[in-house]
CSV table of C-alpha atoms and ligand atoms in Angstrom, one decimal:
chain,number,residue,atom,x,y,z
A,1291,MET,CA,23.4,-9.3,-4.1
A,1292,THR,CA,25.1,-7.2,-6.7
A,1293,GLU,CA,23.8,-4.3,-8.6
A,1294,MET,CA,22.9,-5.4,-12.1
A,1295,LYS,CA,22.4,-2.2,-14.1
A,1296,LYS,CA,22.2,1.5,-13.8
A,1297,GLN,CA,18.5,1.3,-14.4
A,1298,GLY,CA,15.5,2.5,-12.5
A,1299,TYR,CA,17.1,5.4,-10.6
A,1300,PHE,CA,15.2,8.3,-9.1
A,1301,GLY,CA,17.9,10.7,-8.0
A,1302,PRO,CA,20.2,8.5,-5.9
A,1303,PHE,CA,17.4,6.1,-5.0
A,1304,GLY,CA,16.1,2.9,-6.6
A,1305,GLY,CA,18.2,0.6,-8.8
A,1306,MET,CA,18.1,-3.2,-9.0
A,1307,PHE,CA,20.2,-5.1,-6.4
A,1308,ILE,CA,19.4,-8.6,-7.3
A,1309,PRO,CA,21.1,-12.0,-7.5
A,1310,GLU,CA,22.8,-12.6,-10.9
A,1311,ILE,CA,20.5,-15.7,-11.4
A,1312,LEU,CA,17.4,-13.5,-11.5
A,1313,ARG,CA,18.8,-11.3,-14.3
A,1314,THR,CA,17.0,-12.9,-17.2
A,1315,THR,CA,13.6,-12.9,-15.6
A,1316,PHE,CA,14.0,-9.3,-14.6
A,1317,ASP,CA,15.0,-8.4,-18.2
A,1318,GLU,CA,11.9,-10.3,-19.5
A,1319,LEU,CA,9.7,-8.4,-17.0
A,1320,ILE,CA,11.1,-5.0,-17.9
A,1321,GLU,CA,10.6,-5.8,-21.6
A,1322,HIS,CA,7.0,-6.8,-21.2
A,1323,TYR,CA,6.3,-3.9,-18.9
A,1324,GLN,CA,7.7,-1.4,-21.3
A,1325,LYS,CA,5.8,-2.9,-24.2
A,1326,ALA,CA,2.6,-2.7,-22.2
A,1327,ARG,CA,3.2,0.9,-21.4
A,1328,GLN,CA,3.6,1.8,-25.0
A,1329,ASP,CA,0.5,-0.2,-26.0
A,1330,PRO,CA,-2.8,1.8,-25.5
A,1331,SER,CA,-4.7,-1.5,-25.8
A,1332,PHE,CA,-3.1,-2.7,-22.6
A,1333,TRP,CA,-4.3,0.2,-20.5
A,1334,ALA,CA,-7.8,0.0,-22.2
A,1335,GLU,CA,-8.1,-3.7,-21.2
A,1336,TYR,CA,-6.9,-2.8,-17.7
A,1337,GLU,CA,-9.5,-0.1,-17.3
A,1338,SER,CA,-12.2,-2.2,-18.7
A,1339,LEU,CA,-11.5,-5.1,-16.4
A,1340,MET,CA,-11.2,-2.8,-13.4
A,1341,SER,CA,-14.6,-1.3,-14.2
A,1342,SER,CA,-16.4,-4.7,-14.4
A,1343,TYR,CA,-14.4,-6.8,-11.8
A,1344,SER,CA,-13.5,-4.0,-9.3
A,1345,CYS,CA,-15.4,-0.7,-8.9
A,1346,ARG,CA,-13.6,1.7,-11.2
A,1347,PRO,CA,-13.8,4.6,-11.5
A,1348,THR,CA,-14.1,4.9,-7.7
A,1349,PRO,CA,-16.1,8.0,-6.7
A,1350,ILE,CA,-15.0,11.0,-4.8
A,1351,THR,CA,-17.3,11.8,-1.8
A,1352,PHE,CA,-17.8,15.2,-0.4
A,1353,ALA,CA,-17.4,14.9,3.4
A,1354,GLY,CA,-20.0,17.6,4.3
A,1355,ASN,CA,-20.3,16.8,8.0
A,1356,LEU,CA,-16.5,16.7,8.6
A,1357,THR,CA,-16.2,20.0,6.6
A,1358,GLU,CA,-18.8,21.6,8.9
A,1359,TYR,CA,-17.1,20.2,12.0
A,1360,PHE,CA,-13.6,21.6,11.2
A,1361,LYS,CA,-14.9,24.9,9.7
A,1362,GLY,CA,-12.0,25.2,7.2
A,1363,ALA,CA,-11.3,23.7,3.8
A,1364,LYS,CA,-13.8,21.5,2.1
A,1365,ILE,CA,-12.9,17.8,2.6
A,1366,PHE,CA,-13.2,15.3,-0.3
A,1367,ILE,CA,-12.5,11.6,-0.1
A,1368,LYS,CA,-11.2,9.4,-3.0
A,1369,ARG,CA,-12.9,6.1,-2.3
A,1370,GLU,CA,-10.4,3.3,-3.0
A,1371,ASP,CA,-12.2,1.3,-0.3
A,1372,LEU,CA,-14.8,0.5,-2.9
A,1373,ASN,CA,-12.4,-1.6,-4.9
A,1374,HIS,CA,-12.9,-5.4,-5.0
A,1375,THR,CA,-11.2,-6.8,-1.9
A,1376,GLY,CA,-11.6,-3.4,-0.2
A,1377,ALA,CA,-8.5,-1.5,-1.1
A,1378,HIS,CA,-6.2,0.0,-3.8
A,1379,LYS,CA,-4.2,-3.3,-3.8
A,1380,ALA,CA,-6.6,-4.6,-6.4
A,1381,ASN,CA,-5.2,-2.0,-8.9
A,1382,ASN,CA,-1.7,-3.5,-8.6
A,1383,VAL,CA,-2.5,-7.2,-8.7
A,1384,ILE,CA,-4.9,-7.0,-11.6
A,1385,GLY,CA,-2.4,-5.0,-13.6
A,1386,GLN,CA,0.4,-7.5,-12.9
A,1387,GLY,CA,-2.0,-10.3,-13.6
A,1388,LEU,CA,-2.6,-8.9,-17.1
A,1389,LEU,CA,1.1,-8.7,-17.6
A,1390,VAL,CA,1.5,-12.4,-16.5
A,1391,LYS,CA,-1.0,-13.4,-19.1
A,1392,ARG,CA,1.1,-11.5,-21.8
A,1393,MET,CA,4.3,-13.2,-20.6
A,1394,GLY,CA,2.6,-16.6,-20.8
A,1395,LYS,CA,3.4,-17.5,-17.3
A,1396,THR,CA,1.2,-19.9,-15.3
A,1397,ARG,CA,2.2,-19.4,-11.6
A,1398,VAL,CA,2.4,-16.4,-9.3
A,1399,ILE,CA,4.0,-15.9,-5.9
A,1400,ALA,CA,3.8,-13.0,-3.5
A,1401,GLU,CA,4.9,-11.9,-0.1
A,1402,THR,CA,2.5,-10.6,2.5
A,1403,GLY,CA,2.7,-9.1,6.0
A,1404,ALA,CA,-0.8,-8.5,7.2
A,1405,GLY,CA,-2.2,-10.7,4.5
A,1406,GLN,CA,-4.1,-8.0,2.5
A,1407,HIS,CA,-1.7,-8.3,-0.5
A,1408,GLY,CA,-1.9,-12.1,-0.2
A,1409,VAL,CA,-5.7,-12.1,-0.4
A,1410,ALA,CA,-5.6,-9.6,-3.4
A,1411,THR,CA,-3.0,-11.8,-5.2
A,1412,ALA,CA,-4.9,-15.0,-4.5
A,1413,THR,CA,-8.1,-13.4,-5.8
A,1414,MET,CA,-6.4,-12.3,-9.0
A,1415,ALA,CA,-4.9,-15.8,-9.4
A,1416,ALA,CA,-8.3,-17.4,-9.0
A,1417,LYS,CA,-9.8,-15.1,-11.6
A,1418,PHE,CA,-7.0,-15.6,-14.1
A,1419,GLY,CA,-6.6,-19.4,-13.5
A,1420,LEU,CA,-3.0,-19.1,-12.2
A,1421,LYS,CA,-1.3,-21.3,-9.6
A,1422,CYS,CA,-0.5,-19.2,-6.5
A,1423,ARG,CA,1.8,-19.5,-3.5
A,1424,ILE,CA,1.9,-16.8,-0.8
A,1425,TYR,CA,4.9,-16.4,1.5
A,1426,MET,CA,4.1,-15.1,5.0
A,1427,GLY,CA,6.1,-15.0,8.2
A,1428,ALA,CA,5.0,-17.7,10.6
A,1429,GLU,CA,4.3,-15.1,13.3
A,1430,ASP,CA,2.0,-13.2,10.8
A,1431,VAL,CA,0.2,-16.4,9.9
A,1432,GLU,CA,-0.7,-16.8,13.6
A,1433,ARG,CA,-1.8,-13.1,13.9
A,1434,GLN,CA,-3.8,-12.9,10.6
A,1435,ARG,CA,-5.8,-16.1,10.6
A,1436,PRO,CA,-8.9,-14.6,8.8
A,1437,ASN,CA,-6.7,-13.5,5.8
A,1438,VAL,CA,-4.9,-16.9,5.7
A,1439,PHE,CA,-8.3,-18.6,5.7
A,1440,TRP,CA,-9.4,-16.6,2.6
A,1441,MET,CA,-6.2,-17.1,0.7
A,1442,GLU,CA,-6.5,-20.8,1.2
A,1443,LYS,CA,-10.2,-20.8,0.2
A,1444,LEU,CA,-9.2,-18.9,-2.9
A,1445,GLY,CA,-7.0,-21.7,-3.9
A,1446,ALA,CA,-3.6,-20.3,-2.8
A,1447,GLU,CA,-1.0,-22.3,-0.9
A,1448,VAL,CA,0.2,-20.3,2.1
A,1449,VAL,CA,3.7,-21.0,3.2
A,1450,ALA,CA,4.6,-20.0,6.8
A,1451,VAL,CA,8.2,-18.8,6.8
A,1452,THR,CA,10.0,-19.7,10.0
A,1453,ASP,CA,13.3,-17.9,9.3
A,1454,GLY,CA,14.5,-14.9,11.2
A,1455,THR,CA,11.9,-12.8,12.9
A,1456,GLN,CA,9.2,-14.8,11.0
A,1457,THR,CA,7.6,-11.6,9.6
A,1458,LEU,CA,7.4,-9.7,6.3
A,1459,LYS,CA,11.1,-9.3,5.5
A,1460,ASP,CA,11.7,-13.0,5.9
A,1461,ALA,CA,8.7,-13.7,3.6
A,1462,ILE,CA,10.2,-11.3,1.0
A,1463,ASN,CA,13.6,-13.2,1.1
A,1464,GLU,CA,11.8,-16.5,0.7
A,1465,ALA,CA,9.7,-15.3,-2.3
A,1466,PHE,CA,12.9,-14.2,-4.1
A,1467,ARG,CA,14.4,-17.7,-3.4
A,1468,ASP,CA,11.3,-19.4,-4.9
A,1469,TRP,CA,11.5,-17.1,-7.9
A,1470,ALA,CA,15.2,-18.0,-8.5
A,1471,THR,CA,14.3,-21.7,-8.8
A,1472,ASN,CA,11.0,-21.3,-10.8
A,1473,MET,CA,11.7,-18.4,-13.1
A,1474,ASP,CA,10.4,-20.2,-16.3
A,1475,ASP,CA,6.7,-20.3,-15.3
A,1476,THR,CA,6.6,-17.9,-12.3
A,1477,HIS,CA,6.0,-14.2,-11.8
A,1478,TYR,CA,6.6,-12.5,-8.4
A,1479,VAL,CA,3.7,-10.1,-7.7
A,1480,LEU,CA,5.4,-7.6,-5.5
A,1481,GLY,CA,2.9,-5.7,-3.4
A,1482,THR,CA,4.0,-2.0,-3.3
A,1483,ALA,CA,6.0,0.7,-5.0
A,1484,SER,CA,9.3,-0.6,-3.6
A,1485,GLY,CA,11.7,-3.3,-4.4
A,1486,PRO,CA,14.1,-3.5,-7.4
A,1487,HIS,CA,13.4,-1.9,-10.7
A,1488,PRO,CA,10.9,-2.1,-12.4
A,1489,TYR,CA,8.6,-2.7,-9.5
A,1490,PRO,CA,8.5,0.9,-8.0
A,1491,GLU,CA,7.8,2.4,-11.4
A,1492,MET,CA,5.5,-0.4,-12.6
A,1493,VAL,CA,3.4,-0.6,-9.5
A,1494,SER,CA,3.1,3.2,-9.5
A,1495,TRP,CA,2.0,3.1,-13.1
A,1496,PHE,CA,-0.9,0.7,-12.2
A,1497,GLN,CA,-1.8,2.8,-9.2
A,1498,SER,CA,-1.7,6.0,-11.3
A,1499,ILE,CA,-5.3,5.2,-12.3
A,1500,ILE,CA,-6.3,6.7,-8.9
A,1501,GLY,CA,-4.7,10.0,-9.6
A,1502,LYS,CA,-5.9,10.2,-13.2
A,1503,GLU,CA,-9.5,9.7,-12.1
A,1504,ALA,CA,-9.2,12.0,-9.1
A,1505,ARG,CA,-7.8,14.9,-11.0
A,1506,ALA,CA,-10.5,14.7,-13.7
A,1507,GLN,CA,-13.3,14.2,-11.1
A,1508,MET,CA,-12.2,17.3,-9.1
A,1509,LEU,CA,-12.2,19.4,-12.3
A,1510,LYS,CA,-15.6,18.0,-13.4
A,1511,ASN,CA,-17.4,18.2,-10.0
A,1512,GLU,CA,-15.7,21.3,-8.4
A,1513,SER,CA,-14.2,23.1,-11.4
A,1514,LYS,CA,-10.9,23.3,-9.6
A,1515,LEU,CA,-8.0,21.2,-8.3
A,1516,PRO,CA,-7.5,20.6,-4.6
A,1517,GLU,CA,-5.0,22.7,-2.6
A,1518,ARG,CA,-3.7,19.7,-0.7
A,1519,VAL,CA,-3.8,15.9,-1.3
A,1520,PHE,CA,-3.2,13.5,1.6
A,1521,ALA,CA,-2.2,9.9,1.4
A,1522,CYS,CA,-0.8,7.4,3.9
A,1523,VAL,CA,2.6,5.9,3.2
A,1524,GLY,CA,3.6,2.3,3.8
A,1525,GLY,CA,5.6,1.0,0.8
A,1526,GLY,CA,4.2,4.0,-1.1
A,1527,SER,CA,1.9,2.6,-3.7
A,1528,ASN,CA,-1.4,4.4,-2.9
A,1529,ALA,CA,0.4,7.6,-2.3
A,1530,MET,CA,2.2,7.3,-5.6
A,1531,GLY,CA,-1.1,6.5,-7.3
A,1532,ILE,CA,-3.0,9.6,-6.2
A,1533,PHE,CA,0.0,12.0,-6.1
A,1534,SER,CA,1.1,11.2,-9.7
A,1535,GLY,CA,-2.2,12.7,-11.0
A,1536,PHE,CA,-1.0,16.1,-9.7
A,1537,PHE,CA,2.8,16.1,-10.1
A,1538,ASP,CA,2.6,18.7,-12.9
A,1539,ASP,CA,0.1,20.9,-11.0
A,1540,LYS,CA,2.5,23.1,-9.0
A,1541,SER,CA,-0.4,24.7,-7.0
A,1542,VAL,CA,-1.3,21.3,-5.5
A,1543,GLU,CA,0.6,20.4,-2.3
A,1544,LEU,CA,1.1,16.7,-1.8
A,1545,VAL,CA,1.4,15.4,1.7
A,1546,GLY,CA,2.4,11.8,2.7
A,1547,VAL,CA,1.6,10.6,6.2
A,1548,GLU,CA,3.7,7.9,7.8
A,1549,ALA,CA,3.0,5.8,10.8
A,1550,GLY,CA,4.2,7.5,13.9
A,1551,GLY,CA,3.2,4.5,16.0
A,1552,LYS,CA,3.7,5.1,19.8
A,1553,GLY,CA,5.7,8.2,19.1
A,1554,LEU,CA,9.1,9.0,17.4
A,1555,GLU,CA,10.8,9.2,20.8
A,1556,THR,CA,9.8,5.6,21.7
A,1557,GLY,CA,11.5,4.1,18.7
A,1558,GLN,CA,8.3,2.2,18.0
A,1559,HIS,CA,7.2,3.6,14.7
A,1560,SER,CA,7.6,3.2,10.9
A,1561,VAL,CA,8.7,6.7,10.0
A,1562,ARG,CA,11.4,6.4,7.3
A,1563,LEU,CA,11.2,9.8,5.7
A,1564,THR,CA,11.1,12.3,8.6
A,1565,SER,CA,12.9,10.5,11.4
A,1566,SER,CA,16.5,10.4,12.5
A,1567,ASP,CA,16.2,6.6,12.9
A,1568,ALA,CA,16.3,6.2,9.1
A,1569,ARG,CA,19.4,6.2,6.9
A,1570,ILE,CA,20.0,5.7,3.2
A,1571,GLY,CA,20.9,2.1,2.5
A,1572,VAL,CA,20.3,-0.9,0.3
A,1573,GLY,CA,17.7,-3.5,1.3
A,1574,HIS,CA,15.2,-5.8,-0.4
A,1575,GLY,CA,16.8,-5.1,-3.8
A,1576,TYR,CA,16.7,-1.3,-3.8
A,1577,LYS,CA,18.3,1.8,-2.4
A,1578,SER,CA,16.2,4.1,-0.2
A,1579,TYR,CA,15.7,5.3,3.3
A,1580,PHE,CA,15.5,2.4,5.7
A,1581,LEU,CA,15.0,2.3,9.5
A,1582,GLN,CA,18.3,0.9,10.7
A,1583,ASP,CA,20.7,1.2,13.6
A,1584,GLU,CA,24.3,2.6,13.5
A,1585,ASP,CA,25.6,-0.7,12.2
A,1586,GLY,CA,23.2,-0.7,9.3
A,1587,GLN,CA,21.1,-3.5,10.8
A,1588,MET,CA,17.4,-3.2,9.9
A,1589,ARG,CA,15.4,-2.1,13.0
A,1590,ASP,CA,12.1,-3.5,14.1
A,1591,THR,CA,9.2,-1.4,13.0
A,1592,TYR,CA,5.8,-0.9,14.6
A,1593,SER,CA,2.4,0.5,13.6
A,1594,ILE,CA,-1.2,-0.1,14.7
A,1595,ALA,CA,-1.8,-0.4,10.9
A,1596,ALA,CA,-0.2,-3.6,9.7
A,1597,GLY,CA,0.0,-2.2,6.1
A,1598,LEU,CA,2.3,0.7,7.2
A,1599,ASP,CA,4.6,-1.5,9.3
A,1600,TYR,CA,7.5,-1.7,6.8
A,1601,VAL,CA,11.2,-0.9,7.2
A,1602,GLY,CA,11.8,0.7,3.8
A,1603,VAL,CA,9.9,3.1,1.5
A,1604,SER,CA,9.5,3.7,-2.2
A,1605,PRO,CA,12.7,5.1,-3.8
A,1606,ILE,CA,10.4,7.4,-5.9
A,1607,LEU,CA,9.0,8.9,-2.7
A,1608,ALA,CA,12.4,9.2,-1.2
A,1609,HIS,CA,13.5,11.2,-4.2
A,1610,LEU,CA,10.3,13.3,-4.1
A,1611,ARG,CA,11.0,14.1,-0.5
A,1612,ASP,CA,14.5,15.2,-1.1
A,1613,SER,CA,13.5,17.3,-4.1
A,1614,GLY,CA,10.7,18.9,-2.1
A,1615,ARG,CA,7.8,18.0,-4.3
A,1616,VAL,CA,6.1,15.9,-1.5
A,1617,ARG,CA,5.9,17.0,2.1
A,1618,PHE,CA,6.0,14.2,4.7
A,1619,GLU,CA,4.3,14.1,8.1
A,1620,SER,CA,3.5,11.3,10.6
A,1621,ALA,CA,0.5,10.5,12.8
A,1622,VAL,CA,0.7,8.5,16.0
A,1623,ASP,CA,-1.7,5.7,16.9
A,1624,LYS,CA,-3.8,7.8,19.2
A,1625,GLU,CA,-4.6,10.5,16.7
A,1626,VAL,CA,-5.2,7.8,14.1
A,1627,ILE,CA,-7.9,6.1,16.2
A,1628,GLU,CA,-9.5,9.5,17.0
A,1629,ALA,CA,-9.6,10.4,13.3
A,1630,LEU,CA,-11.1,7.0,12.5
A,1631,GLU,CA,-13.8,7.4,15.2
A,1632,LEU,CA,-14.7,10.8,14.0
A,1633,THR,CA,-14.9,9.8,10.3
A,1634,ILE,CA,-17.2,6.8,11.2
A,1635,LYS,CA,-19.5,9.0,13.3
A,1636,LYS,CA,-19.7,12.0,11.0
A,1637,GLU,CA,-19.7,10.4,7.6
A,1638,GLY,CA,-20.8,6.8,8.0
A,1639,ILE,CA,-17.5,5.7,6.4
A,1640,ILE,CA,-15.1,3.3,8.0
A,1641,PRO,CA,-11.5,3.9,6.8
A,1642,ALA,CA,-8.8,1.2,7.2
A,1643,LEU,CA,-6.3,2.0,10.0
A,1644,GLU,CA,-3.7,2.7,7.2
A,1645,SER,CA,-6.0,5.2,5.5
A,1646,SER,CA,-6.9,6.8,8.9
A,1647,HIS,CA,-3.3,8.1,9.0
A,1648,ALA,CA,-4.1,10.2,5.9
A,1649,PHE,CA,-7.3,11.4,7.6
A,1650,ALA,CA,-5.4,12.3,10.8
A,1651,GLY,CA,-2.8,14.3,8.8
A,1652,ALA,CA,-5.5,16.2,7.0
A,1653,PHE,CA,-7.6,16.9,10.1
A,1654,ARG,CA,-4.6,18.6,11.7
A,1655,GLU,CA,-4.5,21.1,8.9
A,1656,VAL,CA,-8.0,21.8,7.5
A,1657,SER,CA,-9.1,24.3,10.2
A,1658,GLY,CA,-6.2,26.5,9.3
A,1659,MET,CA,-7.3,26.6,5.6
A,1660,LYS,CA,-9.8,28.9,3.8
A,1661,LYS,CA,-13.4,27.9,3.2
A,1662,ASP,CA,-13.0,28.0,-0.6
A,1663,GLU,CA,-10.0,25.7,-0.4
A,1664,ILE,CA,-10.2,21.9,-1.0
A,1665,VAL,CA,-8.4,19.0,0.7
A,1666,LEU,CA,-8.5,15.6,-1.0
A,1667,ILE,CA,-7.9,12.5,1.1
A,1668,ASN,CA,-7.0,9.2,-0.5
A,1669,MET,CA,-9.0,6.5,1.4
A,1670,SER,CA,-6.8,3.6,0.5
A,1671,GLY,CA,-9.0,0.9,1.9
A,1672,ARG,CA,-12.0,0.1,4.2
A,1673,GLY,CA,-11.7,-0.7,7.9
A,1674,ASP,CA,-13.8,-3.9,8.1
A,1675,LYS,CA,-10.6,-6.0,8.1
A,1676,ASP,CA,-9.4,-4.1,11.2
A,1677,ILE,CA,-12.3,-5.1,13.4
A,1678,PHE,CA,-10.1,-7.0,15.9
A,1679,THR,CA,-7.6,-4.1,16.3
A,1680,ILE,CA,-10.2,-1.3,16.3
A,1681,ALA,CA,-12.5,-3.1,18.8
A,1682,GLU,CA,-9.4,-3.4,21.1
A,1683,ALA,CA,-8.4,0.2,20.6
A,1684,PHE,CA,-12.0,1.4,21.4
A,1685,GLN,CA,-11.8,-1.0,24.5
A,1686,ASP,CA,-15.2,-2.4,23.4
A,1687,LYS,CA,-16.4,-4.6,26.3
A,1688,LYS,CA,-19.2,-6.4,24.3
A,1689,TRP,CA,-16.7,-7.3,21.6
A,1690,LYS,CA,-14.4,-8.8,24.2
A,1691,GLU,CA,-17.2,-10.9,25.7
A,1692,TYR,CA,-18.1,-12.1,22.3
A,1693,ILE,CA,-14.5,-13.2,21.5
A,1694,ILE,CA,-14.3,-15.1,24.9
A,1695,GLN,CA,-17.6,-16.7,24.2
A,1696,LYS,CA,-16.5,-17.9,20.8
A,1697,GLY,CA,-13.4,-19.3,22.3
A,1698,GLU,CA,-15.3,-21.2,25.0
A,1699,LYS,CA,-17.6,-22.6,22.3
A,1700,TYR,CA,-14.6,-24.2,20.5
A,1701,HIS,CA,-13.2,-25.5,23.8
A,1702,ALA,CA,-16.3,-27.3,24.8
B,1903,PLP,C1,-1.4,-2.2,2.1
B,1903,PLP,C2,-2.1,-1.0,2.4
B,1903,PLP,C3,-1.5,0.3,2.6
B,1903,PLP,C4,0.0,0.5,2.4
B,1903,PLP,O1,0.5,0.3,1.2
B,1903,PLP,P1,1.1,1.4,0.2
B,1903,PLP,O2,1.9,0.6,-0.8
B,1903,PLP,O3,1.9,2.4,1.0
B,1903,PLP,O4,-0.1,2.0,-0.4
B,1903,PLP,C5,-2.3,1.4,2.8
B,1903,PLP,N1,-3.6,1.3,2.9
B,1903,PLP,C6,-4.3,0.0,2.9
B,1903,PLP,C7,-5.7,0.0,3.1
B,1903,PLP,C8,-3.5,-1.1,2.6
B,1903,PLP,O5,-4.2,-2.3,2.5
């Protein structure tokens, strides 16, 4: 990989470190993306489709019971869980799908770890009539059978990648390899605000619909902006989406919450922006903070939330951290499960394990804030998908019996 151009930098982060062969297809993508950005009819079509096919604008919910419980700032929740397929990922895939149409391409590929981005991409491909192939580490295919099932039913071909550790990073490499041989008709639908230029900027642009809506909704409903906005940080797309609505509002503090896993001291975490296990480096086509050892080898990452289990992080967020505009915290699995349980019981809302990191980060701080202050939490997705993991974390006996029974039924 060589660096192609001095494009797409955010401070020292970002860039495009791609194989020479992909240059023309990147140039084409950048050109179409920039055209779309300058064309108001593109955004209008995007908003219109998101309102009829997904659930935009997603509402903001006042969490009255949680507010009462913590006796501090008022808690509001931006409901990205109400999107089609249950998370903010719909914003990105539909946006890229519209771009694919404009480019006249007929086939899409994507990488996926936990399978959520794969399901979202396969959904978009079905809707737009595109051929679709999803690359997934063989290990992840085994772990995420329900998502693989839906991708296949949606008409996508799921390729189990058996290289390396058989997880997300191997799937990313394989997707780039496919792209290099099928550039003419194929677009790579990258799943988050990372990767080479223009992906960090482009994905953030599609996700900015969250922040645009949220800012207007706060002003309309509460006649003021929130004091603090919380979002969980995997690759960085939902955080970029909500934060970008408030970048120019200096009174609004933006807080990103990373996956502390089993604790920083155990090494089993995915904390790139506030841990000494991370260093600046180049990986997956861009420059940012990566979890790596002294020799620059990528480390294994861990999180109870599959969507936060990633070794790198958006170069835009890396820059916003260094410039001080966004504060970063982390939450460990145990607090995340507690925050999830409390939110379910108090509000009748089931956040995804990823989103529960944002809730945990906010819960830590709300009691220390004033009653007329407002905290806004971005609920990136719903937790239904996490039923296996959550049931295990709650040590639910009846669930365990149910799984055993199901297994026995298939054995018989
Ligand atoms: C994929 C996912 C994330 C992590 O991705 P970002 O790009 O960091 O937003 C967070 N929440 C949910 C529900 C997800 O599915």
